Coordinates of N, CA and C in Angstrom, one line a residue:
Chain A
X21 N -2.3 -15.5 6.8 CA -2.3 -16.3 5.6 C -3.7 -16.4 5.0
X22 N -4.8 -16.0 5.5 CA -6.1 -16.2 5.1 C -6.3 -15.1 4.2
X23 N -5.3 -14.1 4.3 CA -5.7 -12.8 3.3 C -5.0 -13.4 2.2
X24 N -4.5 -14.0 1.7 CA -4.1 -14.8 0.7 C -5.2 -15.8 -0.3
X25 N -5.6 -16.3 0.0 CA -6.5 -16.5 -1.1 C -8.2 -15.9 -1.6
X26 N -7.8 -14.7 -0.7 CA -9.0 -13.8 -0.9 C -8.2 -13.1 -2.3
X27 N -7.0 -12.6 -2.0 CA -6.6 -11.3 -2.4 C -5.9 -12.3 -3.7
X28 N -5.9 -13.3 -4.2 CA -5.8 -13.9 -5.3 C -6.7 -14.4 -6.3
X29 N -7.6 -14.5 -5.4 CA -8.8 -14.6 -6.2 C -9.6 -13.2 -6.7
X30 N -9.5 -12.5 -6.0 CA -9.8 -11.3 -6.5 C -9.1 -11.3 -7.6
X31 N -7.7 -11.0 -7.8 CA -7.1 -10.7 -9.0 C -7.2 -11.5 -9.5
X32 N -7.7 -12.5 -9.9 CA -8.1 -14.0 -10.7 C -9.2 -13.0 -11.5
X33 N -10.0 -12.7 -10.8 CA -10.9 -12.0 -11.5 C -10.7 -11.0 -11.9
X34 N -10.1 -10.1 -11.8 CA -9.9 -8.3 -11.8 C -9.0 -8.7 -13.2
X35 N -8.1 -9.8 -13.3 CA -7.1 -10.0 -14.2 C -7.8 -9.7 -16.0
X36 N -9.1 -10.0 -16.1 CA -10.1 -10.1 -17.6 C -9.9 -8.6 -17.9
X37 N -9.5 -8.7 -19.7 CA -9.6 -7.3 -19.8 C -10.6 -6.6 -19.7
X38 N -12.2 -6.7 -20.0 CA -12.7 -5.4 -19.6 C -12.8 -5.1 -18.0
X39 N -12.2 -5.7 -17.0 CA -12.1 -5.1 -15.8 C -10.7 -4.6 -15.2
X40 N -10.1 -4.0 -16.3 CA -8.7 -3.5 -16.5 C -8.6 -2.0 -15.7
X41 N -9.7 -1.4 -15.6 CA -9.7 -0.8 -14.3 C -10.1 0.2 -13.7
X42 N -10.9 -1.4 -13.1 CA -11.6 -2.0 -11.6 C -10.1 -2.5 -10.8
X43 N -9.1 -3.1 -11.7 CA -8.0 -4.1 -11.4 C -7.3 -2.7 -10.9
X44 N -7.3 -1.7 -11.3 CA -6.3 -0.6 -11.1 C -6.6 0.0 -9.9
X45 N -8.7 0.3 -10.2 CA -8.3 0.7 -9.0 C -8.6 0.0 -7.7
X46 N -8.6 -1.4 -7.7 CA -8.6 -2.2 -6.8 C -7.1 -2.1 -6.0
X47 N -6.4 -1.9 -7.1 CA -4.5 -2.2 -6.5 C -4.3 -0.6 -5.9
X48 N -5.2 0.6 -6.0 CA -5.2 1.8 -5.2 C -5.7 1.8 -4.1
X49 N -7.0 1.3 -4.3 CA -7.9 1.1 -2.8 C -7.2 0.2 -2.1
X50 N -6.7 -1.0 -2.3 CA -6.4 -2.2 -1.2 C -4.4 -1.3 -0.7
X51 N -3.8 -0.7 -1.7 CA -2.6 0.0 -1.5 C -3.1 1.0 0.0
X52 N -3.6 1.8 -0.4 CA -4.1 2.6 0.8 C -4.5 2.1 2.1
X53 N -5.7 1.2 2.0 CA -6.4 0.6 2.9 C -5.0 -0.3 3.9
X54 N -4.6 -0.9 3.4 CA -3.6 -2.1 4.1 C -2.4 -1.0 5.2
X55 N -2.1 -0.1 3.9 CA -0.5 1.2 4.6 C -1.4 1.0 5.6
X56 N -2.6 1.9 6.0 CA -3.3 2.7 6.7 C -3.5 1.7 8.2
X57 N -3.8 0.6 7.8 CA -3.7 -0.6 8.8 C -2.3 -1.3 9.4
X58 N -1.5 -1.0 8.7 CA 0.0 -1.4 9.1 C 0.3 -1.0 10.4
X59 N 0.6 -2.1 11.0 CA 1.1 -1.8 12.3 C 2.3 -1.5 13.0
X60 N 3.5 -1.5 11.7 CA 4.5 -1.3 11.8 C 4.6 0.3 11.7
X61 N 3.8 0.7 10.5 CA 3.6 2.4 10.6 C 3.7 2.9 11.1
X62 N 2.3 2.2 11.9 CA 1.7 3.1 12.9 C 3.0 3.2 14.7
X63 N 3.3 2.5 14.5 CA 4.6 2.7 15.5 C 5.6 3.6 15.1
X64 N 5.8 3.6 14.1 CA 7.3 4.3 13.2 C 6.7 5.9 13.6
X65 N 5.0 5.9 13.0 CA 4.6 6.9 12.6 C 4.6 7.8 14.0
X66 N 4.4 7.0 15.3 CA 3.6 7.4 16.1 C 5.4 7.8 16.9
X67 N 5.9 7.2 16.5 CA 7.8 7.4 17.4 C 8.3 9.0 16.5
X68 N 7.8 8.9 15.3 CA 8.6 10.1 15.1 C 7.6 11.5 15.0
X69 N 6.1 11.4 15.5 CA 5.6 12.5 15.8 C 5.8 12.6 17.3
X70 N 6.3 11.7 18.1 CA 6.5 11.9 19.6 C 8.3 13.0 19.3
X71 N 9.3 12.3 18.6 CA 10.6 12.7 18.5 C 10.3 14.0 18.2
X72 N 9.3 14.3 17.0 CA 9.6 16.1 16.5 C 8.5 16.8 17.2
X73 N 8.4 16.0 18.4 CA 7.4 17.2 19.1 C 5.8 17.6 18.7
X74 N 5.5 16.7 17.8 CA 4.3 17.4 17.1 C 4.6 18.0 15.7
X75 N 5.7 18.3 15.6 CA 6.2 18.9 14.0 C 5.9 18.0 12.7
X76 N 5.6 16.5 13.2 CA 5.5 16.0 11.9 C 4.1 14.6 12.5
X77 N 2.9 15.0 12.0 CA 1.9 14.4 12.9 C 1.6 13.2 12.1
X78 N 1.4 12.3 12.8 CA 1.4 11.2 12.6 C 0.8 10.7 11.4
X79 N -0.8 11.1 11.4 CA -1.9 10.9 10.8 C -1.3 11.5 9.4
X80 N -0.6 12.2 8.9 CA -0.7 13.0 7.6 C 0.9 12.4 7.3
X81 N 1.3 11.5 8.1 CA 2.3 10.7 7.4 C 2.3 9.5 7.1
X82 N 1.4 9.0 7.8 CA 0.5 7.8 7.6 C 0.0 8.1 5.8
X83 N -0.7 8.9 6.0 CA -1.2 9.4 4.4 C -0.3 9.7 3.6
X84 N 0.7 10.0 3.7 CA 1.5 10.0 2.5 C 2.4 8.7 2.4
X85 N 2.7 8.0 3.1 CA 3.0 6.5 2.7 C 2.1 6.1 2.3
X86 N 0.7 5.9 2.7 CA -0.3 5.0 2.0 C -0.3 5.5 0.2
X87 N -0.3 6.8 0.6 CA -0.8 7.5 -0.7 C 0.3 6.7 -1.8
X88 N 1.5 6.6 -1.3 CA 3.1 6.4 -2.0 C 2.7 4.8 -2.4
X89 N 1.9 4.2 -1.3 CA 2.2 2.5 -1.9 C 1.2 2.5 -3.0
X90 N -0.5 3.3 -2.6 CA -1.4 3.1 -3.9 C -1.4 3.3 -5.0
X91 N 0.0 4.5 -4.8 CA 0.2 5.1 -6.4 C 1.1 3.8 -6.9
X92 N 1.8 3.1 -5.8 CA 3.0 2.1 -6.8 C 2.2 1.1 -6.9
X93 N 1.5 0.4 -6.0 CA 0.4 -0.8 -6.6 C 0.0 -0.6 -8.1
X94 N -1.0 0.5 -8.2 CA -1.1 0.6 -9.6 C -0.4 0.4 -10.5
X95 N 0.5 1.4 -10.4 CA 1.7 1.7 -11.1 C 2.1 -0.1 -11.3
X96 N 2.1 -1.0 -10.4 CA 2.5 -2.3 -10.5 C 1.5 -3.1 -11.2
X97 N 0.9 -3.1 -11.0 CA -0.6 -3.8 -11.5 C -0.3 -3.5 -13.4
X98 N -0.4 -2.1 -13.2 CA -0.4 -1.6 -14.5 C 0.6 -2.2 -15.5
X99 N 1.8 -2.5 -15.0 CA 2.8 -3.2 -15.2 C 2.4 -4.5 -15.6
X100 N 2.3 -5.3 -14.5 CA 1.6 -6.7 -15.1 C 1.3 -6.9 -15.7
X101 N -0.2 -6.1 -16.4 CA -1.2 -6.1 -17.3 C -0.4 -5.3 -18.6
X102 N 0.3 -4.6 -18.7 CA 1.2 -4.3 -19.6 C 2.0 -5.1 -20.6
X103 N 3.3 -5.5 -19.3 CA 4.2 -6.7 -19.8 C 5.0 -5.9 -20.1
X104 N 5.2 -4.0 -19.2 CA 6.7 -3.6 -19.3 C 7.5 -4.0 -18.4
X105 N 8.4 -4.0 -18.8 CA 9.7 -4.7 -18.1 C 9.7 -4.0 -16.5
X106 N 10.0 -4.7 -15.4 CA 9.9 -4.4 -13.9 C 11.2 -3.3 -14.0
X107 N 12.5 -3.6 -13.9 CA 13.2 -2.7 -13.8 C 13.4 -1.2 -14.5
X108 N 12.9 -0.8 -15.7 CA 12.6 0.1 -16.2 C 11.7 1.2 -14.9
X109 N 11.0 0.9 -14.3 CA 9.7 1.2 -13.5 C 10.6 1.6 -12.5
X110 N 11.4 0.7 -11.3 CA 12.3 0.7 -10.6 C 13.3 1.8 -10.4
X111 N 14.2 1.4 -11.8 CA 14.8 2.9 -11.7 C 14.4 4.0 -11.9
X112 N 13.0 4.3 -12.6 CA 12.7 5.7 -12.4 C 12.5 6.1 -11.4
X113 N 11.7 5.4 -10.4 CA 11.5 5.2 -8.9 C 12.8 5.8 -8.3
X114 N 13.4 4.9 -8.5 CA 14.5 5.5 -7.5 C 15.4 6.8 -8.1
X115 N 15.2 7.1 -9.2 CA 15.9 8.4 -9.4 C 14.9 10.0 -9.4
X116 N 13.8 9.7 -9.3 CA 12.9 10.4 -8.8 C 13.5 10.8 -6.8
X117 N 13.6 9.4 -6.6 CA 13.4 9.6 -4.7 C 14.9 10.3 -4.7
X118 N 16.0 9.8 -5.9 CA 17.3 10.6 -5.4 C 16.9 12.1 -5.6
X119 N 16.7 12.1 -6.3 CA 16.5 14.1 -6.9 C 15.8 15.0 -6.2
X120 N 14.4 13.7 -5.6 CA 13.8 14.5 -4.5 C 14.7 15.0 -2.8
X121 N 15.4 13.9 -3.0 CA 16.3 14.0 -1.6 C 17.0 15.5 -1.8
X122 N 17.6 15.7 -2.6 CA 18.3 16.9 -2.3 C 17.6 18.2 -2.0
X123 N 16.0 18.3 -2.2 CA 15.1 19.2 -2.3 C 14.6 19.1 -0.7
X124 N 14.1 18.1 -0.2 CA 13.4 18.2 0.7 C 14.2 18.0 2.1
X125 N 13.9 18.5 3.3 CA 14.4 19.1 4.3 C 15.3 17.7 5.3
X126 N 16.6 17.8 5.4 CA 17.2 17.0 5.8 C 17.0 15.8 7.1
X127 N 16.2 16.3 8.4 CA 15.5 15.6 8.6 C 14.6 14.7 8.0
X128 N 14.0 15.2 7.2 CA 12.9 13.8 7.0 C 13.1 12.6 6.3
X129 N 14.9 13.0 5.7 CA 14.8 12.1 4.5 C 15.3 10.5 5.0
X130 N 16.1 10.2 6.0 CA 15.8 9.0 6.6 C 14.6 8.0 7.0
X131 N 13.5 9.0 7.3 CA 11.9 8.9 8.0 C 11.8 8.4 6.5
X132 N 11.6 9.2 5.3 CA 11.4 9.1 4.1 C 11.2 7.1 3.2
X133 N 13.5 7.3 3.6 CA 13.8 6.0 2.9 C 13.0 5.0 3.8
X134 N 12.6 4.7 5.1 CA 12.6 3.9 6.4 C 11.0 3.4 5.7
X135 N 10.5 4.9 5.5 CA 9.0 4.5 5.1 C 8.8 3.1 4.2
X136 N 9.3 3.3 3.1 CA 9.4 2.2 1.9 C 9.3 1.0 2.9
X137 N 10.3 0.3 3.9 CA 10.5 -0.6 4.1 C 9.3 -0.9 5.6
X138 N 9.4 -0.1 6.3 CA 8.2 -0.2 7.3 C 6.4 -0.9 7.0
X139 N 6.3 -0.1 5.5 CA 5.1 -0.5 4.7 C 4.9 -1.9 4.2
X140 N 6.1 -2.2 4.0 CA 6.0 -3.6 3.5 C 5.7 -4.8 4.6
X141 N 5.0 -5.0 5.1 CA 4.8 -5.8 6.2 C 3.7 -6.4 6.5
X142 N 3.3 -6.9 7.8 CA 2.6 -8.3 8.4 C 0.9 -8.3 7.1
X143 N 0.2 -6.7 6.5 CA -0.8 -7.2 6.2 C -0.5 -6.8 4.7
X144 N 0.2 -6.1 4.7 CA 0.6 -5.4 3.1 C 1.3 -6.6 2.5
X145 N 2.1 -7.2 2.6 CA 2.3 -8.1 1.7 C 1.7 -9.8 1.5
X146 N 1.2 -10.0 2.3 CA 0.9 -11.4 1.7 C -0.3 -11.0 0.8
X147 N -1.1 -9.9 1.2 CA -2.3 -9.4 -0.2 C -1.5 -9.1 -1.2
X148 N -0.1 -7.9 -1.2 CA 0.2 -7.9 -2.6 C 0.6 -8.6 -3.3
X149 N 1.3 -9.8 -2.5 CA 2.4 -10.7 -3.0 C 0.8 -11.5 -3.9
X150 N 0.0 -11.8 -3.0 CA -1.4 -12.6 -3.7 C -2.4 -11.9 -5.3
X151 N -2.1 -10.5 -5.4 CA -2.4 -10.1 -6.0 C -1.9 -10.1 -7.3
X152 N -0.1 -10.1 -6.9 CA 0.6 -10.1 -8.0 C 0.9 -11.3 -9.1
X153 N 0.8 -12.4 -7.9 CA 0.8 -13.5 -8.4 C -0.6 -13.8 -9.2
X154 N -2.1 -13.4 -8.7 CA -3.0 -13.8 -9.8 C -3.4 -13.2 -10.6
X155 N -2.8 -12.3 -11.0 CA -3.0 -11.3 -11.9 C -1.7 -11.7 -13.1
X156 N -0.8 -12.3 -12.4 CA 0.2 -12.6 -13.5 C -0.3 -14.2 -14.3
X157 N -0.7 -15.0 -13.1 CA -1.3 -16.0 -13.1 C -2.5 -16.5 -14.5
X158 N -3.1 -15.4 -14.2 CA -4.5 -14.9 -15.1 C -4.5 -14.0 -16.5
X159 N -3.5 -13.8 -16.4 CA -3.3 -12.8 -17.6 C -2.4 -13.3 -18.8
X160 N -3.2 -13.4 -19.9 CA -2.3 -14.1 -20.9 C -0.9 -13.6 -21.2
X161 N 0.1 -14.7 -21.6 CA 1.3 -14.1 -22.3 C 2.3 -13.4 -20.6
X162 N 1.4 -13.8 -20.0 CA 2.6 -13.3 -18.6 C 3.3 -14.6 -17.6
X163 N 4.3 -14.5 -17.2 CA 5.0 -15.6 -16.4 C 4.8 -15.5 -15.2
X164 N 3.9 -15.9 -14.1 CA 3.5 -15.5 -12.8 C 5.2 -15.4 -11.5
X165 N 6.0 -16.1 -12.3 CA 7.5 -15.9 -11.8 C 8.3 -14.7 -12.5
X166 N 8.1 -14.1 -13.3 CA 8.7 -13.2 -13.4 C 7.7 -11.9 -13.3
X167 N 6.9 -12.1 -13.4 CA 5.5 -10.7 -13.5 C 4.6 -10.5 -12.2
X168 N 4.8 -11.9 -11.5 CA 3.7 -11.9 -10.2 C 4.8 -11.6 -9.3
X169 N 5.8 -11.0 -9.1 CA 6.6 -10.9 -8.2 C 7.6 -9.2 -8.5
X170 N 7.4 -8.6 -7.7 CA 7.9 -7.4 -7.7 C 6.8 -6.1 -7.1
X171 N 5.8 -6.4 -7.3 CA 4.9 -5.3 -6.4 C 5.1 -4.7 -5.0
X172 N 5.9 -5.2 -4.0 CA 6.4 -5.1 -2.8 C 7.7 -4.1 -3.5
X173 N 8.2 -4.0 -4.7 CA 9.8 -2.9 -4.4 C 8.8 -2.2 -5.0
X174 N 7.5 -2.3 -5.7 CA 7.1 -1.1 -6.1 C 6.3 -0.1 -4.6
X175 N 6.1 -1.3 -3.8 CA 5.5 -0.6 -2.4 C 6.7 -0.5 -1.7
X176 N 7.7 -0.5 -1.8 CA 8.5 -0.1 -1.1 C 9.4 1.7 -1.4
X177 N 9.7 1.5 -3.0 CA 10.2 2.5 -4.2 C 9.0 4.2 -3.8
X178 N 7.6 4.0 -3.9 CA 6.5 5.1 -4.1 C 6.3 5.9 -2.4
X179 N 6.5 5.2 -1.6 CA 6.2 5.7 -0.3 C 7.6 6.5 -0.3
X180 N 8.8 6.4 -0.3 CA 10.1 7.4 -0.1 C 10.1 8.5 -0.7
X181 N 8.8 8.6 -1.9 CA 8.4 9.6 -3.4 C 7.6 10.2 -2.5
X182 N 7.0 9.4 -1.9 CA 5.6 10.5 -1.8 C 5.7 11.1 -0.1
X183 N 6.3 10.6 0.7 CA 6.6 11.2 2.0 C 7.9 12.0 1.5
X184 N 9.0 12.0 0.7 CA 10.2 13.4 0.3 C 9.0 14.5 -0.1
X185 N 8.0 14.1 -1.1 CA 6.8 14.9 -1.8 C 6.3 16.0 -0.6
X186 N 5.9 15.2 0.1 CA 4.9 15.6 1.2 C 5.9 16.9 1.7
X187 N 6.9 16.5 1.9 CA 7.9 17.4 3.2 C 8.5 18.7 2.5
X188 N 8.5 18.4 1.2 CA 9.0 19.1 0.0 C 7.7 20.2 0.0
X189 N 6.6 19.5 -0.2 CA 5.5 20.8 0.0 C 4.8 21.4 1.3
X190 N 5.0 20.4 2.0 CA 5.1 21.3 4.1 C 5.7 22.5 4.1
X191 N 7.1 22.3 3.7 CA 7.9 23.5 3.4 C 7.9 24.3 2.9
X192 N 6.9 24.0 1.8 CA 7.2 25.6 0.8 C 5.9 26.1 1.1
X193 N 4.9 25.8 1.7 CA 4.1 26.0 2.4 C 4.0 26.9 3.8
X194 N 4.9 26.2 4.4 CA 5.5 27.1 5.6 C 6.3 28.1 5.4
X195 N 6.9 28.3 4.5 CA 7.8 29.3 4.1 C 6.8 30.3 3.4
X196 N 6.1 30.5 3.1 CA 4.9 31.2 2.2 C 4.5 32.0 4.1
Chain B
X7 N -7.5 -4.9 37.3 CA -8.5 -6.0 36.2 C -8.8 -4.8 35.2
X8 N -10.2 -4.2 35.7 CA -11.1 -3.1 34.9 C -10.4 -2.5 34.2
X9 N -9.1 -1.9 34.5 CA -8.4 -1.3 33.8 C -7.7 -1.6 32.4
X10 N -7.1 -3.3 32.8 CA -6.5 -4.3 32.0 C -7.6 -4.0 30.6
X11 N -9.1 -4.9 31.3 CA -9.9 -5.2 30.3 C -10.3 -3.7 29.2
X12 N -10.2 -2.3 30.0 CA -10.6 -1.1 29.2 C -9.1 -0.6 28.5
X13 N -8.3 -1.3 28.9 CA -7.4 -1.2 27.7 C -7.2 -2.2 26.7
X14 N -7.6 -3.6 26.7 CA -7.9 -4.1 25.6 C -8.7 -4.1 24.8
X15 N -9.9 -3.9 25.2 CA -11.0 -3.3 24.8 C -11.1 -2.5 23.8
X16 N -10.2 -1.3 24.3 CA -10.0 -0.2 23.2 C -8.9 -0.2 22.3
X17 N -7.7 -1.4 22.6 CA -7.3 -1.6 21.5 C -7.6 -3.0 20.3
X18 N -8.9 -3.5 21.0 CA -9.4 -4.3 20.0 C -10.6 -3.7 19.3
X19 N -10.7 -2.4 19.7 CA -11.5 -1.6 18.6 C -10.5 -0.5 18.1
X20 N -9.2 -0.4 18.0 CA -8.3 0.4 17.3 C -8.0 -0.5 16.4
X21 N -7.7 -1.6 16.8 CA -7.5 -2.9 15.5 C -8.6 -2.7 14.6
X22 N -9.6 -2.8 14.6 CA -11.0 -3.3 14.3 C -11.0 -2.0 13.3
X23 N -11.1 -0.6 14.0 CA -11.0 0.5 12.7 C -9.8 0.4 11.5
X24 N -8.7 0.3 12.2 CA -7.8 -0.2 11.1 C -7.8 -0.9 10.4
X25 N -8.8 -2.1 10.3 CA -9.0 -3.3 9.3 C -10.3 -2.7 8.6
X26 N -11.1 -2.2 9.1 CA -12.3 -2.3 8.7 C -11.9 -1.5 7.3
X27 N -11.2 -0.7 6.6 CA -11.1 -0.3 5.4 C -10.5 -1.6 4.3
X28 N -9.7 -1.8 4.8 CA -9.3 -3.3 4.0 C -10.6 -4.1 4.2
X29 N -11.5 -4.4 5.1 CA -12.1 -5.2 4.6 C -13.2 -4.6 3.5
X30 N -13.9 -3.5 3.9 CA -14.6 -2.8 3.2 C -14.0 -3.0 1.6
X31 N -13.0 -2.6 1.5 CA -12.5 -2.5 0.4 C -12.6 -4.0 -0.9
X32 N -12.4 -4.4 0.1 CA -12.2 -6.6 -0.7 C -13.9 -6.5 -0.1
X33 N -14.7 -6.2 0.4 CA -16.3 -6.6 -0.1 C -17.0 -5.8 -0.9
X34 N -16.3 -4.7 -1.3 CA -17.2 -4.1 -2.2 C -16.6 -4.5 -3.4
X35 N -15.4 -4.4 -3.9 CA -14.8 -5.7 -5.2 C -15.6 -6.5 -5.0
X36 N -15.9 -7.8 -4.2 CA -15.9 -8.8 -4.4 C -17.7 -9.1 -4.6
X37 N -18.3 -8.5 -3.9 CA -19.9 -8.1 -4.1 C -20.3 -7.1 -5.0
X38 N -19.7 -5.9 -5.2 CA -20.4 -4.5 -6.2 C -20.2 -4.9 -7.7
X39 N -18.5 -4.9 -7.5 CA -17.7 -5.4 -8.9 C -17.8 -6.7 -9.4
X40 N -17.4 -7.6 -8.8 CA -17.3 -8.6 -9.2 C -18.8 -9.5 -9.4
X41 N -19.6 -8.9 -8.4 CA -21.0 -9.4 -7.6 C -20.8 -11.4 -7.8
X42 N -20.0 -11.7 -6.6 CA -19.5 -12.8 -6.3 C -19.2 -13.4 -5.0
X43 N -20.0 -14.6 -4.2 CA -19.7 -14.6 -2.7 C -17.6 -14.5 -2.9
X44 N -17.6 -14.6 -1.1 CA -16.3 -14.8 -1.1 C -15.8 -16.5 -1.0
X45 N -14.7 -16.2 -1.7 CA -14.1 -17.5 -2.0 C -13.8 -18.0 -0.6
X46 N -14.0 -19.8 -0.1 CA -13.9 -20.6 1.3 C -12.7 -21.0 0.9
X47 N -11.4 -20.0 2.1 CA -10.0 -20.6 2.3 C -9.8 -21.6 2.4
X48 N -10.5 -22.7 3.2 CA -10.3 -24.1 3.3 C -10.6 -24.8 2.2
X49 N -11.1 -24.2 1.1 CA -11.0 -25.2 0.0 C -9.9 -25.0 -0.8

């Protein structure tokens, strides 16, 4: 709970427009940094490089979830400071992760969806949740109840994108 | 014992690298960018 009024007040500040983005890439850097610390990951991560043998190594799946939540942080943030509508964002999210599913190699794609929800956890969200809320808080013309809340489906939506991404180009990689 | 303590040991500096990017991250916002101590939770 103490990362909570750090990670609010930051975006208290980051929220002013000429630091529109510093705020962006605050919500990339702290998106990465947090995945990367997750403890939940790091077990998911570390269970299914033990299951495939080495085939799918921990460390470079780690990075592509992290990569997946900093691109949605932003992408969230961006939102906020916007005032586009949350579900617009959502569904492209998820019709991107359906389209990629059929491309990328059948195994992974459970590992994929599991990601989204694994990320979301003990240090990742009470910073995003705090983030979202002062940035909606802070920012004129926004409702901190309808705008400071939704950053967690956007960290949950970008990691299933960017680990199908990852496996989708392992493959065609390996096949080369 | 020795053993106990060299396995805690090393997983309170596995913790310790894991965090240290999150924290890095929220002190250079909050000192480079912002150039502003950090805000006291108990207030």
């Amino acid at each position: 709970m103490a990362i909570f009024p750090v990670g609010e007040s930051m975006a208290e500040k980051l929220s002013r427009p000429e630091l529109k983005g510093w705020a962006l890439a605050f919500a990339f850097c702290i998106g990465y940094s947090t995945t990367m610390a997750e403890p939940a990951l790091l077990a998911v991560a570390g269970k299914a490089e033990e299951i495939s043998a080495g085939a799918l190594p921990s460390f470079y799946l780690r990075n592509a979830v992290a990569i997946g939540v900093a691109v949605g942080l932003t992408l969230g943030v961006y939102r906020i400071l916007s005032g586009d509508p949350l579900w617009l964002y959502i569904l492209i999210g998820y019709l991107i992760a359906v389209v990629l599913t059929f491309y990328a190699p059948k195994e992974i794609v459970p590992l994929a969806y599991d990601s989204g929800g694994v990320t979301t956890s003990t240090i990742t969200v009470p910073l995003v949740t705090a983030i979202g809320i002062g940035m909606a808080t802070n920012t004129p013309g926004r409702n901190p109840l309808i705008d400071g809340f939704g950053l967690i489906a956007f960290a949950s939506v970008f990691p299933m994108i960017s680990v199908l991404s990852y496996s989708i180009i392992a493959k065609l990689i390996k096949r080369e | 014992m020795i053993e106990f303590l060299n396995t805690l040991v090393a997983d309170f500096l596995i913790i310790l690298r894991d965090v240290a990017p999150v924290l890095a991250v929220v002190l250079f916002f909050q000192f480079a960018v912002l150039k502003q101590s950090l805000p006291n939770p108990k207030k």
